[in-house]
Coordinates of N, CA, C and O in Angstrom, one line a residue:
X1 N -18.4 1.2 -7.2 CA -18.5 2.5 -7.8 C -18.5 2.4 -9.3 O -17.6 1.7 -9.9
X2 N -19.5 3.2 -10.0 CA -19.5 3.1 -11.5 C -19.3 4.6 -12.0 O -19.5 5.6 -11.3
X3 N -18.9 4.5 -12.9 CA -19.5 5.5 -14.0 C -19.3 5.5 -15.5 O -18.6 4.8 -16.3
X4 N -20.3 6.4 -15.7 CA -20.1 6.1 -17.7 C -20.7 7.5 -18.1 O -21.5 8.3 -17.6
X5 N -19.9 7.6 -19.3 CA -20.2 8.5 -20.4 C -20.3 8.0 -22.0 O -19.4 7.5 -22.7
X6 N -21.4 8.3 -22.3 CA -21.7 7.4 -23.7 C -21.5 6.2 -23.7 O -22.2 5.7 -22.8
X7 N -20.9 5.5 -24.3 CA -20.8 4.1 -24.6 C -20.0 3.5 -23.7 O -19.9 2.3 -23.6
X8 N -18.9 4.8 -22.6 CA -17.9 4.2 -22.0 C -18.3 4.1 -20.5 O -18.9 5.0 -19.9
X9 N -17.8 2.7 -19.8 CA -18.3 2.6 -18.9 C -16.8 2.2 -17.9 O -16.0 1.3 -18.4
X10 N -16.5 3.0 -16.3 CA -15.5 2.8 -15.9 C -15.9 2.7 -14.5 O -16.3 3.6 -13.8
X11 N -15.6 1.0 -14.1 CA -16.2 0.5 -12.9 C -15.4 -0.4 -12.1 O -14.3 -0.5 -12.6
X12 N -15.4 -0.9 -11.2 CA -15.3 -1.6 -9.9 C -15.4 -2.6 -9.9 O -16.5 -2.9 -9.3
X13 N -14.6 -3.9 -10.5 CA -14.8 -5.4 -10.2 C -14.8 -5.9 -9.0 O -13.8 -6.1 -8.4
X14 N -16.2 -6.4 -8.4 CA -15.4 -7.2 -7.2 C -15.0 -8.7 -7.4 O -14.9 -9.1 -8.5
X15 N -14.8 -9.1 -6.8 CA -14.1 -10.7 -6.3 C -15.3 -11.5 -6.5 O -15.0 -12.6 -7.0
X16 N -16.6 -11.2 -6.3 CA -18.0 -12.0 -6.8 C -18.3 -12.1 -8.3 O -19.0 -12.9 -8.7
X17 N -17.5 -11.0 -9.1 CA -18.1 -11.0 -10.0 C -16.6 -11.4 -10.9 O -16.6 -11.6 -12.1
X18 N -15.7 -11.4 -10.4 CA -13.9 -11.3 -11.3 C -13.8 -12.7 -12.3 O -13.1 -12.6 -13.3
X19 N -14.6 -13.9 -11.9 CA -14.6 -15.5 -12.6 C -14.8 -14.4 -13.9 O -13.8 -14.2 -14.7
X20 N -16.0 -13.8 -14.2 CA -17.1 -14.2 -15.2 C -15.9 -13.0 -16.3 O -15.5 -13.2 -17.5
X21 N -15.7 -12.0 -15.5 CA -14.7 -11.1 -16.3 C -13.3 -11.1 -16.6 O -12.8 -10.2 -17.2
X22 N -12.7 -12.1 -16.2 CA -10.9 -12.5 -15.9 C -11.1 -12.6 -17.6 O -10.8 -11.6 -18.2
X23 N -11.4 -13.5 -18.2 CA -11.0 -13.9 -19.5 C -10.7 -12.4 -20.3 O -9.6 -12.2 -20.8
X24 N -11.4 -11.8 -20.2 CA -11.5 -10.3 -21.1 C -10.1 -9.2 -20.2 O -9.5 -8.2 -20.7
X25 N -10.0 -9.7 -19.1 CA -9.8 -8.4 -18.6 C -8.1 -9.5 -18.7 O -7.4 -9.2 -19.7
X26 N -7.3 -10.8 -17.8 CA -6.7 -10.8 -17.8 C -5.8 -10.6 -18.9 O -4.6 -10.3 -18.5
X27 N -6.0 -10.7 -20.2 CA -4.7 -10.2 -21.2 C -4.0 -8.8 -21.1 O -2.7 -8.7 -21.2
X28 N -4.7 -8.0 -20.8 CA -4.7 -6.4 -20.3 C -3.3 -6.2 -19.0 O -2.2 -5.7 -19.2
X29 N -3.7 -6.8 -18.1 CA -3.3 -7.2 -17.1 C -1.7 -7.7 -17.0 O -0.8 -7.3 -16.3
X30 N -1.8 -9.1 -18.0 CA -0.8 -9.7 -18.7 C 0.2 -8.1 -19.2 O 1.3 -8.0 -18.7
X31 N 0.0 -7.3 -19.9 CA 0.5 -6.9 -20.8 C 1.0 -6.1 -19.8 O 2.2 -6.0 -20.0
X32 N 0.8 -5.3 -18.7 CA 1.0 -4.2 -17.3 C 2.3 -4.9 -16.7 O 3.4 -4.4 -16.6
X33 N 1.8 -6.2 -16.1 CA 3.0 -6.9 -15.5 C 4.0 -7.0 -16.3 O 5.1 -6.7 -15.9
X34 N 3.7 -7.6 -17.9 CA 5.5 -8.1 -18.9 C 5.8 -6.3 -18.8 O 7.0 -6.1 -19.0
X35 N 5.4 -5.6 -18.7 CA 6.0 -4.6 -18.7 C 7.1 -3.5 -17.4 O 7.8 -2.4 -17.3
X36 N 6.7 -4.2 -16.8 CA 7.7 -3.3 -15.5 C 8.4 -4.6 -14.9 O 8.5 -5.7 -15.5
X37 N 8.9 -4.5 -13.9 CA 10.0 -5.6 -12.6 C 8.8 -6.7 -12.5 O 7.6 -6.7 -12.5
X38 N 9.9 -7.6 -12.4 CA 8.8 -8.9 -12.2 C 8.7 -9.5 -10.8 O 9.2 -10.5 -10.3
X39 N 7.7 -8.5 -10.1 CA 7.1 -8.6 -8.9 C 6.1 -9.2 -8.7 O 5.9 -9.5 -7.5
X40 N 5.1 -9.6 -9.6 CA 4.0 -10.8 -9.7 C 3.8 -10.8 -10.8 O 4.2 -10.2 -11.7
X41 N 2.6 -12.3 -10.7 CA 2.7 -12.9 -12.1 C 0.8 -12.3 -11.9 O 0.2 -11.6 -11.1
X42 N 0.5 -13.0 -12.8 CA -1.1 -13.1 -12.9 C -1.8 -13.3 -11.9 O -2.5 -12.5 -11.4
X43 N -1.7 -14.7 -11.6 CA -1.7 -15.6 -10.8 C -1.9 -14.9 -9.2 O -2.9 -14.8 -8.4
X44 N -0.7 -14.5 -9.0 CA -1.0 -13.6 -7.8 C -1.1 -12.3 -8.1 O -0.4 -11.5 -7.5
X45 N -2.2 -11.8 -9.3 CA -3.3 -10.8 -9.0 C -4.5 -11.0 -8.8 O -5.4 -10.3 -8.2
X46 N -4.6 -12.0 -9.5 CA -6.2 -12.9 -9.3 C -5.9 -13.3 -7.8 O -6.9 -13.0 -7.2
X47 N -5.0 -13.7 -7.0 CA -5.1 -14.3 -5.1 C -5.5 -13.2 -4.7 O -6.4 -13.1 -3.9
X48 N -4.8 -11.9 -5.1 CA -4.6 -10.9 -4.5 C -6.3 -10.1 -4.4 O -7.1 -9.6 -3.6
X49 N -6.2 -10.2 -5.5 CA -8.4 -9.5 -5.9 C -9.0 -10.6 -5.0 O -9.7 -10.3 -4.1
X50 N -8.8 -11.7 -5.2 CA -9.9 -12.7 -4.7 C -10.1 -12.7 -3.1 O -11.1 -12.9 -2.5
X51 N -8.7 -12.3 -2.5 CA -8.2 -12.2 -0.8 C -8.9 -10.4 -0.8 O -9.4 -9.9 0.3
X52 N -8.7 -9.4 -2.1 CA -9.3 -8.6 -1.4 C -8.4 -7.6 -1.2 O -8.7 -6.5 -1.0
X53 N -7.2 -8.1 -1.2 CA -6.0 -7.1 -0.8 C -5.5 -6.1 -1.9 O -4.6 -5.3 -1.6
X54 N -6.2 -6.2 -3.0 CA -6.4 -5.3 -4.2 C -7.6 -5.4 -5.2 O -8.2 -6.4 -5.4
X55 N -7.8 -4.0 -5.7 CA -9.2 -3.8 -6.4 C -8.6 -3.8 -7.7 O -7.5 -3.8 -8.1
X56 N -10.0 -3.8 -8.5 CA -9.5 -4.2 -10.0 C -10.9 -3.6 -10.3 O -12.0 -3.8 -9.9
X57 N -10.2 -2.4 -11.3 CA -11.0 -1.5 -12.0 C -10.8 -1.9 -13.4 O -9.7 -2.4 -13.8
X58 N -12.3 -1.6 -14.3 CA -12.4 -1.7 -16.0 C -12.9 -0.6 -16.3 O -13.6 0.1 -15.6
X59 N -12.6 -0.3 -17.5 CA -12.8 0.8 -18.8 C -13.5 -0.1 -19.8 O -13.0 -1.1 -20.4
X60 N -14.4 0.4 -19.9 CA -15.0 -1.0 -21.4 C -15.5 0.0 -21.8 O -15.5 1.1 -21.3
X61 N -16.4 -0.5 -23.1 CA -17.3 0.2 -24.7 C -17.9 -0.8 -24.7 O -17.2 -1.7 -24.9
X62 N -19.3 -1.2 -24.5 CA -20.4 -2.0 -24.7 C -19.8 -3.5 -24.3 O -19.9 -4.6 -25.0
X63 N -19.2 -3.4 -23.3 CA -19.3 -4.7 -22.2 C -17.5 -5.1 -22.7 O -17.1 -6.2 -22.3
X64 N -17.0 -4.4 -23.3 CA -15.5 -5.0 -23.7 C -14.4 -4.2 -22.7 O -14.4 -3.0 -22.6
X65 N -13.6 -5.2 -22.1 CA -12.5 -3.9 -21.2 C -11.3 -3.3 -22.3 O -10.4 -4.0 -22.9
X66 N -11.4 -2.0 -22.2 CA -10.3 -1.8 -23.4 C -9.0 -0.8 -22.7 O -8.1 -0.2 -23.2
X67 N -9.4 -0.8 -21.2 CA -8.0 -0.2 -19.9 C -8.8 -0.7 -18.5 O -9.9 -0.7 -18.0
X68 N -7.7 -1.2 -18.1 CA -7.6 -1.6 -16.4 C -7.2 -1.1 -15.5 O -6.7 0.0 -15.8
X69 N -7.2 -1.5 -13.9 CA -6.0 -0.8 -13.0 C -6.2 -1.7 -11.8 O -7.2 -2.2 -11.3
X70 N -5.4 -1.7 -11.7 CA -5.7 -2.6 -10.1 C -4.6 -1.5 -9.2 O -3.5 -1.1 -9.6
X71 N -5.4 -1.2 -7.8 CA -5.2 -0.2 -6.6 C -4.8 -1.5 -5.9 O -5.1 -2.7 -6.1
X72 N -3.9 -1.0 -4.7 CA -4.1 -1.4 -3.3 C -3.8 -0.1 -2.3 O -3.1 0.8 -2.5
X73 N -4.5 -0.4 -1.1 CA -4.2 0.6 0.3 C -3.2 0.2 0.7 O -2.9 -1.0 0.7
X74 N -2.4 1.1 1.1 CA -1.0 1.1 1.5 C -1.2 1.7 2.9 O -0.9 2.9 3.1
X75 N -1.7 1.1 4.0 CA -1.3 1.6 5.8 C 0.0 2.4 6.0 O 0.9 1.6 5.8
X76 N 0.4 3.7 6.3 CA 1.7 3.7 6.6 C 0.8 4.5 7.8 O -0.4 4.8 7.9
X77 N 2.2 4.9 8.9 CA 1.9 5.3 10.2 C 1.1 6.7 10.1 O 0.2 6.8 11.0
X78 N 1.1 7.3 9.7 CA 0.7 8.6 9.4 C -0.5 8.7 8.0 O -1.6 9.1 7.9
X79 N -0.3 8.6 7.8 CA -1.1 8.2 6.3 C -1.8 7.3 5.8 O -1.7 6.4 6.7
X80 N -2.5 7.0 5.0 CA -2.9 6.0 4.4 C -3.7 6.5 2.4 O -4.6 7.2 2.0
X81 N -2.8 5.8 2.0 CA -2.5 5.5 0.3 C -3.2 4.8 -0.4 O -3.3 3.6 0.0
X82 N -3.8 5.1 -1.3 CA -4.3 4.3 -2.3 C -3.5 4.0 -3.5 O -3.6 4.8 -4.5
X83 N -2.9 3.2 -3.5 CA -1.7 3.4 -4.6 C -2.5 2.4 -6.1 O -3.0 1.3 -6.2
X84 N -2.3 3.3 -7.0 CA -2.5 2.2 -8.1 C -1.3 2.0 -8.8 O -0.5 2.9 -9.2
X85 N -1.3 0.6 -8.8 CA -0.5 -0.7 -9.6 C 0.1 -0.9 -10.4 O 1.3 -1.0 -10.6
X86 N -0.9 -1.0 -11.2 CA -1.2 -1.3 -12.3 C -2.4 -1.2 -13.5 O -3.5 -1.7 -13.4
X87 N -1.7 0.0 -14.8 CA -3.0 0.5 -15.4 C -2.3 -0.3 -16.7 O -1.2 -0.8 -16.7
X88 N -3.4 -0.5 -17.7 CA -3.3 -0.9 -18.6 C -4.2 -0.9 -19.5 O -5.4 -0.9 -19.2
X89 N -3.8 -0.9 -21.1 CA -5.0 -0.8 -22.3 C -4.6 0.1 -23.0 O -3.6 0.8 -23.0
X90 N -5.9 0.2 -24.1 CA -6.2 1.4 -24.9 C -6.7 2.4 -24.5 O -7.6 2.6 -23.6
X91 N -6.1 3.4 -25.6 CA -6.8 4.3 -25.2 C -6.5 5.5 -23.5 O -7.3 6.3 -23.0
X92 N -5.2 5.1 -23.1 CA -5.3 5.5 -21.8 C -5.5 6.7 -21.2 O -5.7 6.9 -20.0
X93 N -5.4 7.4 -22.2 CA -6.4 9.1 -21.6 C -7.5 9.1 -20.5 O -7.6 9.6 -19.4
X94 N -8.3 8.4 -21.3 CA -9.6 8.1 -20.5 C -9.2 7.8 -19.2 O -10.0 8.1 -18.4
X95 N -8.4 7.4 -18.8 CA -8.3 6.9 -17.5 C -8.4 8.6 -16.6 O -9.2 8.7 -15.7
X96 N -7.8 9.4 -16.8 CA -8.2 11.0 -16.2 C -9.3 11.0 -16.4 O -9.6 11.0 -15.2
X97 N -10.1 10.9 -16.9 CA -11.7 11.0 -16.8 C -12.4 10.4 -15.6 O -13.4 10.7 -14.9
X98 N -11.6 9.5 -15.5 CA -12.4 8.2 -14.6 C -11.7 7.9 -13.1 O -12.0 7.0 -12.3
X99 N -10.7 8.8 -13.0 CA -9.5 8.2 -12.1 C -10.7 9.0 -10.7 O -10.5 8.7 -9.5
X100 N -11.6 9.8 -11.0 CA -12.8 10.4 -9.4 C -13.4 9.1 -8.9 O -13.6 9.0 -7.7
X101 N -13.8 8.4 -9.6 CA -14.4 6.8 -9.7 C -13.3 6.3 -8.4 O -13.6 6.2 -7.2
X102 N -11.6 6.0 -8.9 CA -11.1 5.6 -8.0 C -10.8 6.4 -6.3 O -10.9 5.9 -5.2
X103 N -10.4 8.0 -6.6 CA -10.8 9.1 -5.9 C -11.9 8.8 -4.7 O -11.7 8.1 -3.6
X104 N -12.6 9.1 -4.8 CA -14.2 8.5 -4.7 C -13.9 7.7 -3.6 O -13.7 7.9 -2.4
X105 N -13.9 6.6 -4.2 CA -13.8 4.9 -3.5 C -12.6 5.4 -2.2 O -13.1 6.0 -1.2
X106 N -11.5 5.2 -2.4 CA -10.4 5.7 -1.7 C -10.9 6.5 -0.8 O -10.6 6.2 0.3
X107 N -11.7 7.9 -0.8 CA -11.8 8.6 0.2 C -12.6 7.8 1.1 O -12.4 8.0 2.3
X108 N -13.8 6.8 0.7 CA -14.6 6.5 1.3 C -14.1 5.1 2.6 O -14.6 4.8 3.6
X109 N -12.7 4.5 1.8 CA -11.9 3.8 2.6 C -11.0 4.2 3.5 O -10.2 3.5 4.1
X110 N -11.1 5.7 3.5 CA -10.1 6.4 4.8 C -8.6 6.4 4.5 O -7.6 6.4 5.2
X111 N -8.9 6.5 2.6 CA -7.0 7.0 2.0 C -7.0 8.9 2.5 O -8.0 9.6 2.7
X112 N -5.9 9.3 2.5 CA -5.7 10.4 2.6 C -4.9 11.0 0.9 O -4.7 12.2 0.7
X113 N -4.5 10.2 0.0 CA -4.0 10.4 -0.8 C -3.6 9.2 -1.8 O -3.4 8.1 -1.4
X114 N -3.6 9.5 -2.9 CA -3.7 8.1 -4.5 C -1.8 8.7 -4.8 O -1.1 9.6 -4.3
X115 N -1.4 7.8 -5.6 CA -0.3 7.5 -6.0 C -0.3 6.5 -6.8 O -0.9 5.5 -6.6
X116 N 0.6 6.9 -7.9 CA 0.8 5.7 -9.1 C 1.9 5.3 -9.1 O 2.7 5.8 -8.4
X117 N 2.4 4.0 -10.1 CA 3.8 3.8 -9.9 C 4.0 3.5 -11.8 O 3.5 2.4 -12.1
X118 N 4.5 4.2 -12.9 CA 4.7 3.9 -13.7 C 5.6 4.6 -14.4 O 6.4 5.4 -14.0
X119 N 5.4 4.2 -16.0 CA 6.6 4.8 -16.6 C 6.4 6.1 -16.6 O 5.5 6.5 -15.9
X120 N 7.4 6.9 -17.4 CA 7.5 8.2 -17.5 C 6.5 9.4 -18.3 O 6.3 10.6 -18.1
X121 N 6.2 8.8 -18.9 CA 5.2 8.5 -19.8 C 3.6 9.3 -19.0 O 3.0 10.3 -19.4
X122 N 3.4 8.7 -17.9 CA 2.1 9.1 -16.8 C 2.2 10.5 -16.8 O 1.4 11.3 -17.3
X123 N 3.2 10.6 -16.3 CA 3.2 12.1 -15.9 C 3.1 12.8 -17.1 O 4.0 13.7 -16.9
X124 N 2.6 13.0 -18.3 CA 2.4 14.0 -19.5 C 0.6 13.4 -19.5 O -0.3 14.0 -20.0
X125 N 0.6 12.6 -19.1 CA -1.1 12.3 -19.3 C -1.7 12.8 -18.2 O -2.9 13.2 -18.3
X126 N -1.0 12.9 -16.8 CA -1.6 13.2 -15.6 C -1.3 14.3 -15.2 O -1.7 14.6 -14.1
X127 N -0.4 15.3 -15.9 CA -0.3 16.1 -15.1 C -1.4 17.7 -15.1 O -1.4 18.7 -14.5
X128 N -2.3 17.3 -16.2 CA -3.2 18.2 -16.5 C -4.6 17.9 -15.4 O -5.6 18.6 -15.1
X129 N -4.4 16.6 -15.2 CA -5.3 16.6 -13.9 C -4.7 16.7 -12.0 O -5.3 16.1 -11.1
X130 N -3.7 17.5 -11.9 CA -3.2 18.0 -10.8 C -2.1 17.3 -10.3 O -1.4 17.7 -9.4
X131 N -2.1 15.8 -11.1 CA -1.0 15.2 -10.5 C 0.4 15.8 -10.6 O 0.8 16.6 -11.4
X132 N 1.1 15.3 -9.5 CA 2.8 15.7 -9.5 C 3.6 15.0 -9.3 O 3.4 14.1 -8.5
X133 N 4.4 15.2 -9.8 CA 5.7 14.3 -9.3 C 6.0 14.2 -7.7 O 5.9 15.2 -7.0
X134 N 6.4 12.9 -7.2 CA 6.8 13.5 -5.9 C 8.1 12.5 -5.4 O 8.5 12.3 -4.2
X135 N 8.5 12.2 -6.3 CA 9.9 11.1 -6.2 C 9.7 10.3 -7.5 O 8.8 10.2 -8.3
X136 N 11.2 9.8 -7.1 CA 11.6 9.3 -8.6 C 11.9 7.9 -8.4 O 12.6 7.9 -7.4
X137 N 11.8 6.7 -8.8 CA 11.8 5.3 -7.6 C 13.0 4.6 -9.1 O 12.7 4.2 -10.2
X138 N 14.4 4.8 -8.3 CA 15.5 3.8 -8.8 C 15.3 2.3 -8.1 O 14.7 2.1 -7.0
X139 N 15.7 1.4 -8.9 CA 15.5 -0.2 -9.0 C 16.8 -0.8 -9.7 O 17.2 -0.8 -10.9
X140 N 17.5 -1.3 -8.5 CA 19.1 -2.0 -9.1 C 18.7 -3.9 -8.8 O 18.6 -4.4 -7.6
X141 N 18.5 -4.8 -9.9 CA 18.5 -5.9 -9.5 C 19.6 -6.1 -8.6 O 20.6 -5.4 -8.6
X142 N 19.4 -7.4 -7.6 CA 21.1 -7.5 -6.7 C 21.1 -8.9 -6.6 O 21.9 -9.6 -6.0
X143 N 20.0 -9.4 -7.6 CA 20.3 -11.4 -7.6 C 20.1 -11.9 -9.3 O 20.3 -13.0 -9.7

């Protein structure tokens, strides 16, 4: 799934095409992970896109990614989630513009509902596009 407005183009990497785009996109990516719990590295987000078990969206301006996100579906018994991951870049307003792109996709995979996991921060950018809070996710290292 694509879309663009003017120069800005906000699309759908697949796993066929992720080789030729990693260079550009993985610094972005880099910068999402050093930033929250260290639950994966790079490394295993490239296994993870390449196995399929998460999508990797770009935001570019004439072929440069300047914000990311990588989604995964979340199966739960009742439900099913499209959770995104991890966003990253400049500029991240745009990403409300573009987040029907992921919308879209999700419904067409049989989510019932999107969810993000990030700083505090999201919710003053998202909440003009309908998003809400719906829990608050505490994290105590125990090793």
């Amino acid at each position: 799934m694509k879309q663009t407005t003017e120069n800005l183009t906000f699309e759908g990497i697949t796993a066929d095409n992720l080789t030729e785009r990693w260079g550009l996109i993985s610094p972005l990516l880099l910068r999402a992970l050093e930033s929250g719990p260290a639950v994966m590295t790079l490394i295993d987000v490239w296994n993870a896109l390449q196995r399929r078990d998460m999508q990797l969206w770009a935001a570019s301006v004439d072929g440069k990614p300047i914000a990311v996100a990588v989604t995964q579906i979340l199966n739960w018994p009742r439900a099913t989630c499209c959770e995104i991951f991890l966003v990253a870049g400049n500029h991240l307003e745009n990403f409300v513009d573009f987040e029907s792109v992921i919308s879209d996709w999700a419904e067409a995979e049989g989510c019932d509902y999107l969810q993000i996991t990030g700083r505090a921060g999201w919710e003053r950018v998202l909440d003009s596009a309908g998003w809400e809070r719906s829990a608050v996710l505490l994290v105590k290292g125990i090793a």
